[in-house]
mmCIF file of C-alpha atoms and ligand atoms in Angstrom:
data_model
loop_
_atom_site.group_PDB
_atom_site.id
_atom_site.type_symbol
_atom_site.label_atom_id
_atom_site.label_comp_id
_atom_site.label_asym_id
_atom_site.label_seq_id
_atom_site.Cartn_x
_atom_site.Cartn_y
_atom_site.Cartn_z
ATOM 1 C CA UNK G 13 -18.925 3.577 5.731
ATOM 2 C CA UNK G 14 -17.730 0.178 6.967
ATOM 3 C CA UNK G 15 -17.683 -2.594 4.340
ATOM 4 C CA UNK G 16 -20.782 -4.811 4.770
ATOM 5 C CA UNK G 17 -19.663 -8.398 5.438
ATOM 6 C CA UNK G 18 -22.776 -10.558 5.698
ATOM 7 C CA UNK G 19 -21.055 -13.701 4.368
ATOM 8 C CA UNK G 20 -22.875 -13.283 1.041
ATOM 9 C CA UNK G 21 -20.896 -11.134 -1.416
ATOM 10 C CA UNK G 22 -23.882 -10.514 -3.716
ATOM 11 C CA UNK G 23 -26.003 -9.240 -0.814
ATOM 12 C CA UNK G 24 -23.066 -7.044 0.290
ATOM 13 C CA UNK G 25 -22.783 -5.581 -3.220
ATOM 14 C CA UNK G 26 -26.545 -4.913 -3.373
ATOM 15 C CA UNK G 27 -26.216 -2.918 -0.137
ATOM 16 C CA UNK G 28 -23.230 -1.005 -1.547
ATOM 17 C CA UNK G 29 -25.267 -0.154 -4.671
ATOM 18 C CA UNK G 30 -28.158 1.092 -2.486
ATOM 19 C CA UNK G 31 -25.740 3.287 -0.561
ATOM 20 C CA UNK G 32 -24.271 4.672 -3.811
ATOM 21 C CA UNK G 33 -27.746 5.572 -5.063
ATOM 22 C CA UNK G 34 -28.638 7.194 -1.728
ATOM 23 C CA UNK G 35 -25.371 9.181 -1.736
ATOM 24 C CA UNK G 36 -26.043 10.441 -5.264
ATOM 25 C CA UNK G 37 -29.642 11.354 -4.388
ATOM 26 C CA UNK G 38 -28.506 13.221 -1.277
ATOM 27 C CA UNK G 39 -26.288 15.325 -3.547
ATOM 28 C CA UNK G 40 -29.021 15.985 -6.113
ATOM 29 C CA UNK G 41 -27.449 13.666 -8.720
ATOM 30 C CA UNK G 42 -28.811 10.835 -10.840
ATOM 31 C CA UNK G 43 -26.889 7.640 -11.646
ATOM 32 C CA UNK G 44 -27.109 8.523 -15.367
ATOM 33 C CA UNK G 45 -24.823 11.495 -14.677
ATOM 34 C CA UNK G 46 -22.019 9.201 -13.462
ATOM 35 C CA UNK G 47 -19.360 8.698 -16.157
ATOM 36 C CA UNK G 48 -17.442 5.909 -14.442
ATOM 37 C CA UNK G 49 -17.312 3.796 -11.278
ATOM 38 C CA UNK G 50 -13.961 2.833 -9.736
ATOM 39 C CA UNK G 51 -13.453 0.126 -7.123
ATOM 40 C CA UNK G 52 -10.179 -0.115 -5.220
ATOM 41 C CA UNK G 53 -10.199 -3.345 -3.211
ATOM 42 C CA UNK G 54 -7.895 -5.911 -1.585
ATOM 43 C CA UNK G 55 -5.974 -8.324 -3.805
ATOM 44 C CA UNK G 56 -5.740 -10.903 -5.183
ATOM 45 C CA UNK G 57 -8.077 -10.039 -8.012
ATOM 46 C CA UNK G 58 -8.067 -10.171 -11.776
ATOM 47 C CA UNK G 59 -8.518 -6.552 -12.868
ATOM 48 C CA UNK G 60 -8.886 -7.493 -16.523
ATOM 49 C CA UNK G 61 -11.742 -9.947 -15.849
ATOM 50 C CA UNK G 62 -13.151 -7.808 -13.017
ATOM 51 C CA UNK G 63 -13.235 -10.803 -10.669
ATOM 52 C CA UNK G 64 -12.104 -11.027 -7.040
ATOM 53 C CA UNK G 65 -9.904 -14.084 -6.404
ATOM 54 C CA UNK G 66 -9.278 -14.934 -2.759
ATOM 55 C CA UNK G 67 -8.861 -11.891 -0.503
ATOM 56 C CA UNK G 68 -7.950 -12.965 3.069
ATOM 57 C CA UNK G 69 -10.032 -10.138 4.562
ATOM 58 C CA UNK G 70 -13.148 -10.837 2.454
ATOM 59 C CA UNK G 71 -13.424 -14.654 2.539
ATOM 60 C CA UNK G 72 -16.979 -14.858 1.171
ATOM 61 C CA UNK G 73 -16.050 -12.796 -1.923
ATOM 62 C CA UNK G 74 -13.947 -15.508 -3.615
ATOM 63 C CA UNK G 75 -14.736 -15.676 -7.347
ATOM 64 C CA UNK G 76 -17.268 -12.811 -7.224
ATOM 65 C CA UNK G 77 -17.561 -10.983 -10.593
ATOM 66 C CA UNK G 78 -17.608 -7.564 -8.917
ATOM 67 C CA UNK G 79 -17.308 -5.555 -12.114
ATOM 68 C CA UNK G 80 -20.201 -7.284 -13.886
ATOM 69 C CA UNK G 81 -22.523 -7.218 -10.842
ATOM 70 C CA UNK G 82 -21.939 -3.484 -10.271
ATOM 71 C CA UNK G 83 -22.216 -2.643 -13.979
ATOM 72 C CA UNK G 84 -25.528 -4.564 -14.192
ATOM 73 C CA UNK G 85 -26.902 -2.861 -11.071
ATOM 74 C CA UNK G 86 -25.788 0.674 -11.939
ATOM 75 C CA UNK G 87 -25.796 0.614 -15.730
ATOM 76 C CA UNK G 88 -22.505 2.551 -15.786
ATOM 77 C CA UNK G 89 -18.927 1.573 -16.813
ATOM 78 C CA UNK G 90 -17.108 -0.056 -13.862
ATOM 79 C CA UNK G 91 -13.428 -0.892 -13.298
ATOM 80 C CA UNK G 92 -11.864 -2.716 -10.357
ATOM 81 C CA UNK G 93 -8.221 -2.619 -9.313
ATOM 82 C CA UNK G 94 -6.273 -3.972 -6.388
ATOM 83 C CA UNK G 95 -5.835 -1.323 -3.720
ATOM 84 C CA UNK G 96 -2.025 -1.118 -3.936
ATOM 85 C CA UNK G 97 -2.131 -0.623 -7.720
ATOM 86 C CA UNK G 98 -4.949 1.908 -7.396
ATOM 87 C CA UNK G 99 -2.992 3.797 -4.717
ATOM 88 C CA UNK G 100 0.103 3.776 -6.953
ATOM 89 C CA UNK G 101 -1.929 5.247 -9.822
ATOM 90 C CA UNK G 102 -3.411 7.863 -7.466
ATOM 91 C CA UNK G 103 0.029 8.992 -6.241
ATOM 92 C CA UNK G 104 1.278 8.968 -9.827
ATOM 93 C CA UNK G 105 -1.544 11.124 -11.123
ATOM 94 C CA UNK G 106 -2.415 13.358 -8.145
ATOM 95 C CA UNK G 107 0.362 13.020 -5.548
ATOM 96 C CA UNK G 108 4.071 12.424 -5.032
ATOM 97 C CA UNK G 109 4.535 10.720 -8.412
ATOM 98 C CA UNK G 110 3.414 13.712 -10.477
ATOM 99 C CA UNK G 111 5.923 14.673 -13.146
ATOM 100 C CA UNK G 112 7.662 11.273 -13.172
ATOM 101 C CA UNK G 113 7.364 8.556 -15.806
ATOM 102 C CA UNK G 114 8.634 5.589 -13.798
ATOM 103 C CA UNK G 115 7.441 5.284 -10.219
ATOM 104 C CA UNK G 116 7.146 2.551 -7.595
ATOM 105 C CA UNK G 117 4.726 2.994 -4.699
ATOM 106 C CA UNK G 118 4.833 1.030 -1.422
ATOM 107 C CA UNK G 119 1.681 1.103 0.757
ATOM 108 C CA UNK G 120 3.361 0.395 4.156
ATOM 109 C CA UNK G 121 0.523 0.334 6.670
ATOM 110 C CA UNK G 122 -0.907 -3.031 7.864
ATOM 111 C CA UNK G 123 1.015 -4.898 5.194
ATOM 112 C CA UNK G 124 3.439 -3.834 2.492
ATOM 113 C CA UNK G 125 1.740 -3.589 -0.889
ATOM 114 C CA UNK G 126 3.162 -2.088 -4.014
ATOM 115 C CA UNK G 127 2.386 -0.806 -7.454
ATOM 116 C CA UNK G 128 4.586 -0.184 -10.491
ATOM 117 C CA UNK G 129 3.901 2.607 -12.942
ATOM 118 C CA UNK G 130 6.462 2.330 -15.730
ATOM 119 C CA UNK G 131 6.522 4.504 -18.817
ATOM 120 C CA UNK G 132 3.378 6.152 -17.465
ATOM 121 C CA UNK G 133 1.394 2.901 -17.321
ATOM 122 C CA UNK G 134 0.440 0.522 -14.527
ATOM 123 C CA UNK G 135 2.255 -2.806 -14.874
ATOM 124 C CA UNK G 136 0.066 -5.710 -13.687
ATOM 125 C CA UNK G 137 2.118 -8.778 -14.584
ATOM 126 C CA UNK G 138 0.981 -12.393 -14.266
ATOM 127 C CA UNK G 139 -2.060 -12.723 -11.935
ATOM 128 C CA UNK G 140 -1.947 -8.928 -11.371
ATOM 129 C CA UNK G 141 1.057 -9.635 -9.099
ATOM 130 C CA UNK G 142 3.692 -7.237 -10.440
ATOM 131 C CA UNK G 143 4.898 -4.860 -7.750
ATOM 132 C CA UNK G 144 4.170 -7.192 -4.813
ATOM 133 C CA UNK G 145 7.377 -5.909 -3.284
ATOM 134 C CA UNK G 146 6.226 -6.706 0.266
ATOM 135 C CA UNK G 147 7.166 -10.322 -0.427
ATOM 136 C CA UNK G 148 10.693 -9.716 -1.678
ATOM 137 C CA UNK G 149 12.829 -11.862 0.656
ATOM 138 C CA UNK G 150 15.066 -9.751 2.884
ATOM 139 C CA UNK G 151 16.246 -12.783 4.942
ATOM 140 C CA UNK G 152 16.254 -16.354 3.632
ATOM 141 C CA UNK G 153 14.145 -18.484 6.013
ATOM 142 C CA UNK G 154 13.560 -15.482 8.240
ATOM 143 C CA UNK G 155 10.425 -14.400 10.100
ATOM 144 C CA UNK G 156 7.151 -16.043 8.972
ATOM 145 C CA UNK G 157 5.004 -13.812 6.731
ATOM 146 C CA UNK G 158 1.194 -13.647 6.549
ATOM 147 C CA UNK G 159 1.504 -14.935 2.942
ATOM 148 C CA UNK G 160 2.917 -18.290 4.087
ATOM 149 C CA UNK G 161 6.517 -17.641 3.012
ATOM 150 C CA UNK G 162 9.370 -16.668 5.315
ATOM 151 C CA UNK G 163 11.688 -13.678 5.412
ATOM 152 C CA UNK G 164 9.497 -11.320 3.338
ATOM 153 C CA UNK G 165 9.963 -7.538 3.559
ATOM 154 C CA UNK G 166 6.424 -7.353 4.992
ATOM 155 C CA UNK G 167 7.356 -9.672 7.868
ATOM 156 C CA UNK G 168 9.948 -7.046 8.962
ATOM 157 C CA UNK G 169 8.366 -3.720 8.005
ATOM 158 C CA UNK G 170 4.593 -4.306 7.767
ATOM 159 C CA UNK G 171 2.557 -2.629 10.518
ATOM 160 C CA UNK G 172 0.797 -5.837 11.625
ATOM 161 C CA UNK G 173 4.053 -7.832 11.788
ATOM 162 C CA UNK G 174 5.807 -4.986 13.622
ATOM 163 C CA UNK G 175 2.925 -4.716 16.121
ATOM 164 C CA UNK G 176 3.229 -8.454 16.911
ATOM 165 C CA UNK G 177 6.983 -8.052 17.391
ATOM 166 C CA UNK G 178 6.487 -5.036 19.672
ATOM 167 C CA UNK G 179 4.049 -6.976 21.860
ATOM 168 C CA UNK G 180 6.815 -9.554 22.394
ATOM 169 C CA UNK G 181 9.834 -7.358 22.980
ATOM 170 C CA UNK G 182 8.862 -3.852 24.128
ATOM 171 C CA UNK G 183 10.535 -3.131 27.508
ATOM 172 C CA UNK G 184 7.985 -2.116 30.143
ATOM 173 C CA UNK G 185 10.108 0.890 31.135
ATOM 174 C CA UNK G 186 10.570 2.223 27.578
ATOM 175 C CA UNK G 187 9.065 5.388 26.124
ATOM 176 C CA UNK G 188 7.261 3.155 23.630
ATOM 177 C CA UNK G 189 5.382 1.381 26.448
ATOM 178 C CA UNK G 190 4.568 4.761 28.044
ATOM 179 C CA UNK G 191 3.107 6.167 24.804
ATOM 180 C CA UNK G 192 1.123 2.958 24.231
ATOM 181 C CA UNK G 193 -0.252 2.744 27.765
ATOM 182 C CA UNK G 194 1.489 -0.614 28.287
ATOM 183 C CA UNK G 195 4.122 -2.667 26.444
ATOM 184 C CA UNK G 196 1.541 -5.180 25.164
ATOM 185 C CA UNK G 197 -0.311 -2.385 23.346
ATOM 186 C CA UNK G 198 2.727 -0.944 21.556
ATOM 187 C CA UNK G 199 2.283 -0.096 17.881
ATOM 188 C CA UNK G 200 4.533 1.490 15.215
ATOM 189 C CA UNK G 201 3.098 4.980 15.889
ATOM 190 C CA UNK G 202 4.210 4.690 19.521
ATOM 191 C CA UNK G 203 7.725 3.816 18.321
ATOM 192 C CA UNK G 204 7.727 6.971 16.182
ATOM 193 C CA UNK G 205 6.456 9.131 19.071
ATOM 194 C CA UNK G 206 9.039 7.733 21.526
ATOM 195 C CA UNK G 207 11.870 8.002 18.982
ATOM 196 C CA UNK G 208 11.143 11.742 18.659
ATOM 197 C CA UNK G 209 11.963 11.988 22.375
ATOM 198 C CA UNK G 210 15.191 10.013 21.949
ATOM 199 C CA UNK G 211 14.013 6.726 23.527
ATOM 200 C CA UNK G 212 16.804 4.170 22.948
ATOM 201 C CA UNK G 213 14.533 1.177 22.299
ATOM 202 C CA UNK G 214 12.421 3.165 19.809
ATOM 203 C CA UNK G 215 15.508 4.404 17.950
ATOM 204 C CA UNK G 216 16.878 0.849 17.707
ATOM 205 C CA UNK G 217 13.521 -0.392 16.366
ATOM 206 C CA UNK G 218 13.436 2.363 13.733
ATOM 207 C CA UNK G 219 17.035 1.608 12.727
ATOM 208 C CA UNK G 220 15.998 -2.018 12.220
ATOM 209 C CA UNK G 221 12.933 -0.931 10.208
ATOM 210 C CA UNK G 222 15.045 1.379 7.998
ATOM 211 C CA UNK G 223 17.646 -1.333 7.486
ATOM 212 C CA UNK G 224 15.140 -3.901 6.225
ATOM 213 C CA UNK G 225 13.211 -1.394 4.147
ATOM 214 C CA UNK G 226 16.472 -0.336 2.460
ATOM 215 C CA UNK G 227 17.077 -3.978 1.456
ATOM 216 C CA UNK G 228 13.719 -4.005 -0.323
ATOM 217 C CA UNK G 229 14.385 -0.657 -2.011
ATOM 218 C CA UNK G 230 17.766 -1.842 -3.303
ATOM 219 C CA UNK G 231 16.061 -4.847 -4.948
ATOM 220 C CA UNK G 232 13.534 -2.461 -6.537
ATOM 221 C CA UNK G 233 16.294 -0.104 -7.737
ATOM 222 C CA UNK G 234 18.173 -2.846 -9.543
ATOM 223 C CA UNK G 235 14.999 -4.340 -11.030
ATOM 224 C CA UNK G 236 13.180 -1.321 -12.450
ATOM 225 C CA UNK G 237 15.411 1.731 -11.703
ATOM 226 C CA UNK G 238 12.411 4.028 -11.170
ATOM 227 C CA UNK G 239 12.818 7.800 -11.091
ATOM 228 C CA UNK G 240 10.880 7.878 -7.862
ATOM 229 C CA UNK G 241 10.025 5.508 -5.013
ATOM 230 C CA UNK G 242 7.013 6.773 -3.039
ATOM 231 C CA UNK G 243 6.603 5.390 0.481
ATOM 232 C CA UNK G 244 3.252 5.120 2.282
ATOM 233 C CA UNK G 245 2.049 5.452 5.844
ATOM 234 C CA UNK G 246 4.805 4.452 8.286
ATOM 235 C CA UNK G 247 7.769 6.241 6.606
ATOM 236 C CA UNK G 248 5.569 9.265 5.847
ATOM 237 C CA UNK G 249 4.488 9.480 9.494
ATOM 238 C CA UNK G 250 8.046 8.932 10.790
ATOM 239 C CA UNK G 251 9.329 11.691 8.517
ATOM 240 C CA UNK G 252 12.620 12.940 7.230
ATOM 241 C CA UNK G 253 14.896 12.730 10.257
ATOM 242 C CA UNK G 254 13.775 9.372 11.690
ATOM 243 C CA UNK G 255 13.178 7.475 8.478
ATOM 244 C CA UNK G 256 13.746 9.020 5.060
ATOM 245 C CA UNK G 257 17.252 10.449 5.569
ATOM 246 C CA UNK G 258 18.676 7.298 7.261
ATOM 247 C CA UNK G 259 16.911 5.158 4.667
ATOM 248 C CA UNK G 260 18.510 7.067 1.779
ATOM 249 C CA UNK G 261 21.907 6.729 3.448
ATOM 250 C CA UNK G 262 21.545 2.921 3.717
ATOM 251 C CA UNK G 263 20.229 2.780 0.149
ATOM 252 C CA UNK G 264 23.231 4.748 -1.183
ATOM 253 C CA UNK G 265 25.659 2.259 0.373
ATOM 254 C CA UNK G 266 24.178 -0.635 -1.627
ATOM 255 C CA UNK G 267 23.390 0.763 -5.078
ATOM 256 C CA UNK G 268 25.638 2.285 -7.742
ATOM 257 C CA UNK G 269 26.199 5.952 -7.034
ATOM 258 C CA UNK G 270 24.825 7.159 -10.370
ATOM 259 C CA UNK G 271 21.594 5.274 -9.617
ATOM 260 C CA UNK G 272 21.358 6.540 -6.042
ATOM 261 C CA UNK G 273 21.709 10.104 -7.336
ATOM 262 C CA UNK G 274 18.840 9.700 -9.764
ATOM 263 C CA UNK G 275 16.332 7.618 -7.768
ATOM 264 C CA UNK G 276 14.326 9.839 -5.454
ATOM 265 C CA UNK G 277 12.876 8.309 -2.266
ATOM 266 C CA UNK G 278 9.933 10.439 -1.150
ATOM 267 C CA UNK G 279 6.912 10.249 1.199
ATOM 268 C CA UNK G 280 3.332 9.793 -0.001
ATOM 269 C CA UNK G 281 1.610 13.128 -0.680
ATOM 270 C CA UNK G 282 -2.083 12.208 -0.524
ATOM 271 C CA UNK G 283 -2.281 11.143 3.139
ATOM 272 C CA UNK G 284 -5.801 10.422 4.407
ATOM 273 C CA UNK G 285 -7.323 11.210 0.989
ATOM 274 C CA UNK G 286 -5.373 8.384 -0.691
ATOM 275 C CA UNK G 287 -8.212 5.776 -0.601
ATOM 276 C CA UNK G 288 -10.657 8.257 -2.160
ATOM 277 C CA UNK G 289 -8.136 9.278 -4.826
ATOM 278 C CA UNK G 290 -7.482 5.577 -5.509
ATOM 279 C CA UNK G 291 -11.183 5.057 -6.269
ATOM 280 C CA UNK G 292 -11.281 8.203 -8.408
ATOM 281 C CA UNK G 293 -8.289 7.209 -10.528
ATOM 282 C CA UNK G 294 -9.823 3.768 -11.194
ATOM 283 C CA UNK G 295 -13.157 5.443 -12.099
ATOM 284 C CA UNK G 296 -11.309 7.674 -14.576
ATOM 285 C CA UNK G 297 -9.976 4.490 -16.194
ATOM 286 C CA UNK G 298 -13.524 3.025 -16.310
ATOM 287 C CA UNK G 299 -14.724 6.213 -17.968
ATOM 288 C CA UNK G 300 -11.999 5.838 -20.607
ATOM 289 C CA UNK G 301 -9.822 8.750 -19.480
ATOM 290 C CA UNK G 302 -6.152 8.646 -20.466
ATOM 291 C CA UNK G 303 -4.077 7.892 -17.358
HETATM 292 ZN ZN1 LIG M 6 5.167 -12.689 2.299
#
């Protein structure tokens, strides 16, 4: 269901609670049977206090004590987590991170979010900002980023930033423009589709994407040396030949060989079920399950 955005966060939450009750009733369940409620939502938020801070996409939610309001309305244990951290936990527990102890997850769809699971635990850091790898600088004073800084990884590899770039530079006679139904409508998925057919512009754009993403991954490797780096939507959709293999090759050139051999770079495994698994893994935490 689309998120209700009336401009009044408390009214929006009351509607969400009504929908939850209706969904339970439709499945023959009572709210008392629910052991935990998990909320995966956009950052910034303070997961420990259960309060939303200032999410750009939910302007009226600033300062809303989401955890307390939902716990009061439902009478069940509630936990909230930022969506990148929740997705990292979901991949760690149910997806491509299974069997590892140290894993970094990058969301890679509209923006570039990230989550760190080290020693089997989510690392939140100051202001729940650990793992915000999308804002690692990959060019000093480079392209402007949606966060207000310049040269961030997200400004080069985030889907929204890439879409804006494509609208500016896609040649009208390229395969990308043909797949998009016009150069102005070009998006990353059209680059991937055209690259599969060998379109020169699309291949150059993917090479640029892989090059910048590798810079971010090298910074991650030397900071936390995870066993596994799990990559979200765009690299997963582009696949082995167009993205993962060339990315690993660039990565190997810039990290010590014994590290490159031991750090696996793999696609997300949960696909379209990732948001649901993200909610579930946060609910397990609310219910007191060992993650
Ligand atoms: Zn940024």
